[in-house]
Each structure stands twice: as structure tokens, then as C-alpha cells.
Coordinates of C-alpha atoms in Angstrom, one line a residue:
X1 CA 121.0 100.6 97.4
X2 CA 117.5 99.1 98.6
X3 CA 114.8 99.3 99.8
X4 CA 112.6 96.2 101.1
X5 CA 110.1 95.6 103.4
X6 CA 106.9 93.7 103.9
X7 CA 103.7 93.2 101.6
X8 CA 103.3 94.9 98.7
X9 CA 106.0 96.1 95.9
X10 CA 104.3 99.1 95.0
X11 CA 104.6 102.4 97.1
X12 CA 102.0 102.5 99.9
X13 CA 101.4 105.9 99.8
X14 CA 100.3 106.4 96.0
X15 CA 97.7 103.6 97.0
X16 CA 94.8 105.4 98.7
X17 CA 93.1 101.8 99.6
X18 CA 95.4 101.1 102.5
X19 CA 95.9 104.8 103.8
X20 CA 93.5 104.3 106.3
X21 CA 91.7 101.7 108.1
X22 CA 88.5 102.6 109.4
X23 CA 86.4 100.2 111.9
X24 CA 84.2 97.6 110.4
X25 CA 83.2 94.4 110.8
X26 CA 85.4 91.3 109.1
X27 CA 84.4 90.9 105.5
X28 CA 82.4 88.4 105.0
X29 CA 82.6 85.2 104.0
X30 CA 85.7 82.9 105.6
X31 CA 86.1 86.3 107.8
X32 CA 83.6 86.0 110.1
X33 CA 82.8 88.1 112.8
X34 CA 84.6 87.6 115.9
X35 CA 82.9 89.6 118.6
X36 CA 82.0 87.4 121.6
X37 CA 84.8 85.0 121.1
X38 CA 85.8 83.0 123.8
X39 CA 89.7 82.4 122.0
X40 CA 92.3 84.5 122.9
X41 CA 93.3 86.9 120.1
X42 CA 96.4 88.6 118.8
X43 CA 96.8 91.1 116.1
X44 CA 99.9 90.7 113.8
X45 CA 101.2 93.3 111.6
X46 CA 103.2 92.6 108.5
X47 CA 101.0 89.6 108.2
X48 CA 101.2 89.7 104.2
X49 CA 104.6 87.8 104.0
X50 CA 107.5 86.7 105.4
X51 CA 107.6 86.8 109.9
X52 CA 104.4 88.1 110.3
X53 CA 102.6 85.6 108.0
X54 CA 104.6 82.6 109.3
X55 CA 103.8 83.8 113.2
X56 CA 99.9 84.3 112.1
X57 CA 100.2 80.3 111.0
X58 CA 101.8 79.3 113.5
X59 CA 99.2 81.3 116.1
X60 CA 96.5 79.9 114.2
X61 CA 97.7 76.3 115.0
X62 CA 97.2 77.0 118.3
X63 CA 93.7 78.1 118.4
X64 CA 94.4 81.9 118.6
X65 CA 91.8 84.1 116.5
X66 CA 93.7 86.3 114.1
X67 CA 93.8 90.3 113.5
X68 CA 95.6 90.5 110.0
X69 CA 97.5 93.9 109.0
X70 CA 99.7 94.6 106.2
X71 CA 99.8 97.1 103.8
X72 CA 99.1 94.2 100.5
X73 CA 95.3 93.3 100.9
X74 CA 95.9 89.5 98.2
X75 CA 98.9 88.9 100.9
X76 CA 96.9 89.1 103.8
X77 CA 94.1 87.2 102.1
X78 CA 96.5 84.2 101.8
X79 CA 97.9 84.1 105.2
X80 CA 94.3 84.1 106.4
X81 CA 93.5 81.9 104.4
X82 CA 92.2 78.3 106.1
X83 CA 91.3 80.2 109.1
X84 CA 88.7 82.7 110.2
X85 CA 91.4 85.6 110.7
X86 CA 90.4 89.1 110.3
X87 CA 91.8 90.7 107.6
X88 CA 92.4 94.5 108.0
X89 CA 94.9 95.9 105.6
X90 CA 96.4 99.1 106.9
X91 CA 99.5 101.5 106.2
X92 CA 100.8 102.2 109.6
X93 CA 103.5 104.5 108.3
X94 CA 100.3 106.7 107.8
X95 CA 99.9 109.8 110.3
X96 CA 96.8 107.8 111.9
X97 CA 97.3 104.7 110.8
X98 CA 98.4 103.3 113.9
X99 CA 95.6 104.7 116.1
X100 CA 92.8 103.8 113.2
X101 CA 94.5 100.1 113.6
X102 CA 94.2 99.9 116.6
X103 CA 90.7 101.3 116.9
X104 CA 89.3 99.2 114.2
X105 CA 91.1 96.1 115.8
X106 CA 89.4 96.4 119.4
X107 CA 86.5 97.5 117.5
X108 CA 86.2 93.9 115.6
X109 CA 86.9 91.4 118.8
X110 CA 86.4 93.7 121.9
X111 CA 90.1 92.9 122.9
X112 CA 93.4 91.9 121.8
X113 CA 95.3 89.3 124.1
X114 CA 98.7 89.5 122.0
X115 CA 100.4 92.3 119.8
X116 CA 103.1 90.8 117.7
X117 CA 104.6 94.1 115.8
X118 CA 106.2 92.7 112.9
X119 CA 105.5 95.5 110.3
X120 CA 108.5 96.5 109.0
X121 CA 110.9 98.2 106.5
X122 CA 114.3 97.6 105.6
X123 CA 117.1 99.8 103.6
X124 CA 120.7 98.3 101.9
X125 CA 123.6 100.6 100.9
X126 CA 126.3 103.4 102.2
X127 CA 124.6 106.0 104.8
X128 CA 126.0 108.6 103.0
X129 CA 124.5 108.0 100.3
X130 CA 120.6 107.2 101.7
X131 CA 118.1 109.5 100.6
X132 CA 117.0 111.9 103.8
X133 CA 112.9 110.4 102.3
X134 CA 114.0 106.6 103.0
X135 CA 115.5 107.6 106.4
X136 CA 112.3 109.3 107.6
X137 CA 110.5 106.6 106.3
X138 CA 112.5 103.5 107.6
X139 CA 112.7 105.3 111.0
X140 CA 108.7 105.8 110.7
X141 CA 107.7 102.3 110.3
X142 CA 110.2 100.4 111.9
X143 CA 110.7 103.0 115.0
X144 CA 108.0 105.3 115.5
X145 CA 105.0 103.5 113.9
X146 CA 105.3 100.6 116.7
X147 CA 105.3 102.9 119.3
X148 CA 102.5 104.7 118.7
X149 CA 100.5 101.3 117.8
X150 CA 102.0 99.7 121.0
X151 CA 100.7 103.0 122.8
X152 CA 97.2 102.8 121.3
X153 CA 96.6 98.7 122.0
X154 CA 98.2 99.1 125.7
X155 CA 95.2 100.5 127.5
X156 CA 93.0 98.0 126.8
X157 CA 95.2 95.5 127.9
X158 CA 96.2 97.3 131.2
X159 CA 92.4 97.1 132.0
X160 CA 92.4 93.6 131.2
X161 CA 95.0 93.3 133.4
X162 CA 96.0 90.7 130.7
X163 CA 98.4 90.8 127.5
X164 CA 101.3 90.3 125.5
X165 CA 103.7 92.6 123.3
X166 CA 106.0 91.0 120.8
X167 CA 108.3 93.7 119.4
X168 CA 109.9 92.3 116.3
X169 CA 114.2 93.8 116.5
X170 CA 117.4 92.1 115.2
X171 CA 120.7 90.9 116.2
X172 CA 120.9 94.4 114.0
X173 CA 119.8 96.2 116.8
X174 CA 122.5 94.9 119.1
X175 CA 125.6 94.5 116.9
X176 CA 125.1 97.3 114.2
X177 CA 125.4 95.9 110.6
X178 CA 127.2 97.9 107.9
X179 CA 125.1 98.9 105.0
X180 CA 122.5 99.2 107.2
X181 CA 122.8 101.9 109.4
X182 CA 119.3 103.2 110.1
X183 CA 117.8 99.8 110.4
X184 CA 120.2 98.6 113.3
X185 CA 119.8 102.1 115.0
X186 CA 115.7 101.7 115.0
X187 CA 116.0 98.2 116.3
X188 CA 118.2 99.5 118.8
X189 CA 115.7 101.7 119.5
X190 CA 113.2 99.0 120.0
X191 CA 115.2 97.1 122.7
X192 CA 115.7 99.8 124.8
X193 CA 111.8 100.5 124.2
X194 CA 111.1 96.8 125.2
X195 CA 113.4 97.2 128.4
X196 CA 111.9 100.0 129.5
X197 CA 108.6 99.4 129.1
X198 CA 109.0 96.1 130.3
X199 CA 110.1 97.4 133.7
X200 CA 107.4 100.0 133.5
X201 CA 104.6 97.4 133.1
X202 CA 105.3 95.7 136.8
X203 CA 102.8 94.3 138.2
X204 CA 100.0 94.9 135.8
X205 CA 99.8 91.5 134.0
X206 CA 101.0 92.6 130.5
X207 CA 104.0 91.5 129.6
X208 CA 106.6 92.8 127.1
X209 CA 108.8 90.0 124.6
X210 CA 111.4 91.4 122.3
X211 CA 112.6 89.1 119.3
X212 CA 116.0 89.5 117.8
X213 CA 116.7 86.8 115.4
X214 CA 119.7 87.0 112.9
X215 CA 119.7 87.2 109.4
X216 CA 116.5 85.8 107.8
X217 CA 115.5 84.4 105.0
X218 CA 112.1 83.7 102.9
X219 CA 113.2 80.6 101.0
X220 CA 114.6 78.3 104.0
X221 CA 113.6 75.1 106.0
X222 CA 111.9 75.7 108.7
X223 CA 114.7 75.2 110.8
X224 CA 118.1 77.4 110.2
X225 CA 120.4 76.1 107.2
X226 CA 124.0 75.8 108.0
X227 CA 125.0 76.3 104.8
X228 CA 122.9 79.4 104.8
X229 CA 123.0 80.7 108.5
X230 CA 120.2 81.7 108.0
X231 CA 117.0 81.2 110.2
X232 CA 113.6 80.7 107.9
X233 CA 110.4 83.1 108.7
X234 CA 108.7 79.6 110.3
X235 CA 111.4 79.1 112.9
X236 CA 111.2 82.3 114.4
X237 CA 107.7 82.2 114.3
X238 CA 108.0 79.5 116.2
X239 CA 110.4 80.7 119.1
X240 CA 108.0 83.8 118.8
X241 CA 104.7 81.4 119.5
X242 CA 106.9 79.5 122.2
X243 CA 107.8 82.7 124.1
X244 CA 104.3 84.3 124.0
X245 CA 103.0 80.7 125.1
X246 CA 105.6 80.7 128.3
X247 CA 105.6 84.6 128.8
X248 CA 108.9 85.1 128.3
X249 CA 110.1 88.0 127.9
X250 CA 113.1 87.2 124.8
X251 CA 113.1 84.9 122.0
X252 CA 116.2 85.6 120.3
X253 CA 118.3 83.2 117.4
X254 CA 120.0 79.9 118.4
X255 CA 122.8 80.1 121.0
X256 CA 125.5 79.9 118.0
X257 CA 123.7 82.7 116.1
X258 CA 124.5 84.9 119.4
X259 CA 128.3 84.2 119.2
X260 CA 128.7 88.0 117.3
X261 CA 126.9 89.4 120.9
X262 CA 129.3 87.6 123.2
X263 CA 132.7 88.7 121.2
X264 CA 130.7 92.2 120.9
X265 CA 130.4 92.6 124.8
X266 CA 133.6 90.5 125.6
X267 CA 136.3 92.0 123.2
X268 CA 134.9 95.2 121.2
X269 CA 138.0 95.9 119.5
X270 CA 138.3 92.6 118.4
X271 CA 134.5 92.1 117.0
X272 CA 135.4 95.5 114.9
X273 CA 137.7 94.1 113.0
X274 CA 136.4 90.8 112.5
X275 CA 133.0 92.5 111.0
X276 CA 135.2 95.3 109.1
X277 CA 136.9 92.5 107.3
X278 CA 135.4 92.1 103.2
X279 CA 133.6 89.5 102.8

């Protein structure tokens, strides 16, 4: 049984240095201010490792000014490094952490043009045996914490009349993955989010992308292996950049990494026992 997510190892909430996040200017140094900036600017949680660093690169490439948030401070410091990101450590499974984000975020660059909400946290073994702690708190970050961040950044962009959310789900979400109960049902949870608000956000400029990549992992080319089939953090950082760049509203795996969905919705009973087989 496991449980893994993005930035640090130790437990967030025995650190009291990322509990909260209260608005300041960027540190200083290769931080700089960015008030008055005339680049567009997205803020990127779980930018200490894995997606979320790899889509603040690849953002950066482009020109974007960076909003850094993670809950491991040295992480985020590398990502940002090279650049003149922002670097605003934060634990958004925190009861305010999401609106003290938010609030500090806005407070440093007077608007963000692009969310990408890739904070996230992931947990490996039989339901029946996960503690009820480790389901509040995968449902917490992955599920509730993005909606109450989404909900704090989206007024600013409605009276922009301008702006992007990137919600980061899984073929998980779609498909349901043994072992991993909780985490497909928040990512299914995140779709239906994404659909709905979506549909809800008609007509007022701000657009809403959800990302549902397959299995990935840290240690890949930047294309997917397939020996692996795998996709690396870089390539779906890249169709994540691509779809933000285009305003589309998807940016899921490669067509063959979406086989799983087509049997899924085509022949149910079928895909059942194909995924029920042991490996």
C-alpha cells in the first residue's frame, strides 16, 4: 500500500512552513517582482516535480511568467530555476490554503492568464484495506482542493473576460484502475467538474481544458516508450502547453493510449475482463 504524490517526502502537515501562504512579494534575487508585466502569466501547482515542473518549463519556453506552488520549497527553487518564476510554496490540502494561494498569487502579478492544477496525490493498494485518513486526504487534494482553488482564481478571470483552466485527471478517471480506487473516483470527479463548468463558462472568454494522460512516468524520454507505455512528465507537458496555446478544451494521451476508452464505451463486459485478468 502507498502513498505518493508531488514535492516533498515528508508529511506536509507536521511542516508548519508550507501551512500557509500569505501574500508577499517574490523573494528576491532571480525572483523578481512581477507586477506590471506585460507577459501573460499562469500559476502551476505541483510545480516541485514531475507534470507540474515539466509544464512550468515548458511554459517558460514560451515566454509565460511563472506562479510556482508546491508543498517542497528546494523543488520549486529548481524548477524556477533559469527563469524569473515566482516561487510560492503552499499546502493546498490546508483548510485556507487554496484561497491564501490564490490571494497571494493575484497579489504578486495583478492577474493570472492560465491555471494549470496539477497538485496532486496518489494512493496504491486494496480499498478495503485504505486507511479512512488517506481517503480524506487523497479526496482533499486531488478533488476538493482544486475546486476551491479553481473557485478562488475564476473571478478575476471572468473580469478579465480572459483565461485558461487546465485541470490535471487520468485515463483513471475514465476507466477506473484497480488498486486505485479513490484516485480514479476524484478524477472522475474532475471531468465531470471540467464538463460542467465548461458549459457554464459560455460566452465569457475563459476557457476550461481537462488533461487525461495514461500511466506516467518520471524517468522517460520525452516522448512515450513502447517498451514502457508510458508517457514522460515532458510529453504531457507538452500536449498541455499545445492545448492552452490553441484553447482547446482536451489534451488527452496518444490515440493508442485511448484504446482502453473505446473497448470501455464499445463492449463493457468485454473491457471487464480484459482489465480483471493478472498481470
Amino acid at each position: 500500500m502507498t502513498l505518493t504524490g508531488s514535492g516533498s517526502a515528508h508529511d506536509p502537515r507536521t511542516d508548519p512552513a508550507i501551512r500557509t501562504v500569505t501574500p508577499a512579494p517574490a523573494r528576491p534575487g532571480a525572483y523578481g517582482p512581477a507586477r506590471g508585466l506585460d507577459r501573460r502569466v499562469a500559476l502551476v501547482t505541483g510545480a516541485s516535480s514531475g507534470i507540474g515542473a515539466a509544464t512550468a518549463r515548458r511554459f517558460a519556453m514560451d515566454g509565460w511568467h511563472l506562479l510556482l506552488s508546491g508543498r517542497d520549497r528546494h523543488g520549486l527553487e529548481r524548477t524556477a530555476s533559469g527563469t524569473s518564476a515566482v516561487v510560492l510554496p503552499a499546502d493546498l490540502a490546508a483548510p485556507d490554503g487554496p484561497r491564501l494561494l490564490a490571494r497571494s498569487a493575484l497579489h504578486t502579478t495583478g492577474r493570472i492568464d492560465a491555471l494549470v492544477a496539477g497538485a496532486g496525490l496518489g494512493w496504491t493498494g486494496p480499498f478495503a484495506a485504505m486507511p479512512h485518513t488517506d481517503i480524506d486526504r487523497v479526496l482533499t487534494l486531488d478533488l476538493n482542493a482544486t475546486l476551491h482553488l479553481v473557485r478562488e482564481v475564476l473571478p478575476s478571470m471572468i473580469t478579465a473576460g480572459r483565461g485558461r483552466v487546465v485541470l490535471l485527471g487520468a485515463a483513471a478517471g475514465r476507466a477506473g484502475v484497480p488498486q486505485e480506487a479513490v484516485h480514479s473516483a476524484a478524477r472522475a470527479g474532475l471531468a465531470a467538474f471540467a464538463e460542467a463548468l465548461r458549459r457554464e463558462l459560455r460566452g465569457t472568454g475563459v476557457g476550461v481544458t481537462l488533461v487525461e494522460p495514461g500511466p506516467v512516468g518520471a524517468g522517460f524520454p520525452a516522448r512515450e516508450g513502447d517498451r514502457t507505455g508510458r508517457l514522460s512528465p515532458s510529453h504531457v507537458a507538452a500536449r498541455i502547453w499545445e492545448a492552452v496555446s490553441q484553447d482547446r478544451d482536451e489534451a488527452g494521451a496518444p490515440a493508442r493510449a485511448s484504446l482502453p476508452d473505446r473497448v470501455r464505451d464499445l463492449a463493457p463486459s468485454l473491457f471487464r475482463r480484459l482489465t480483471s485478468r493478472p498481470d
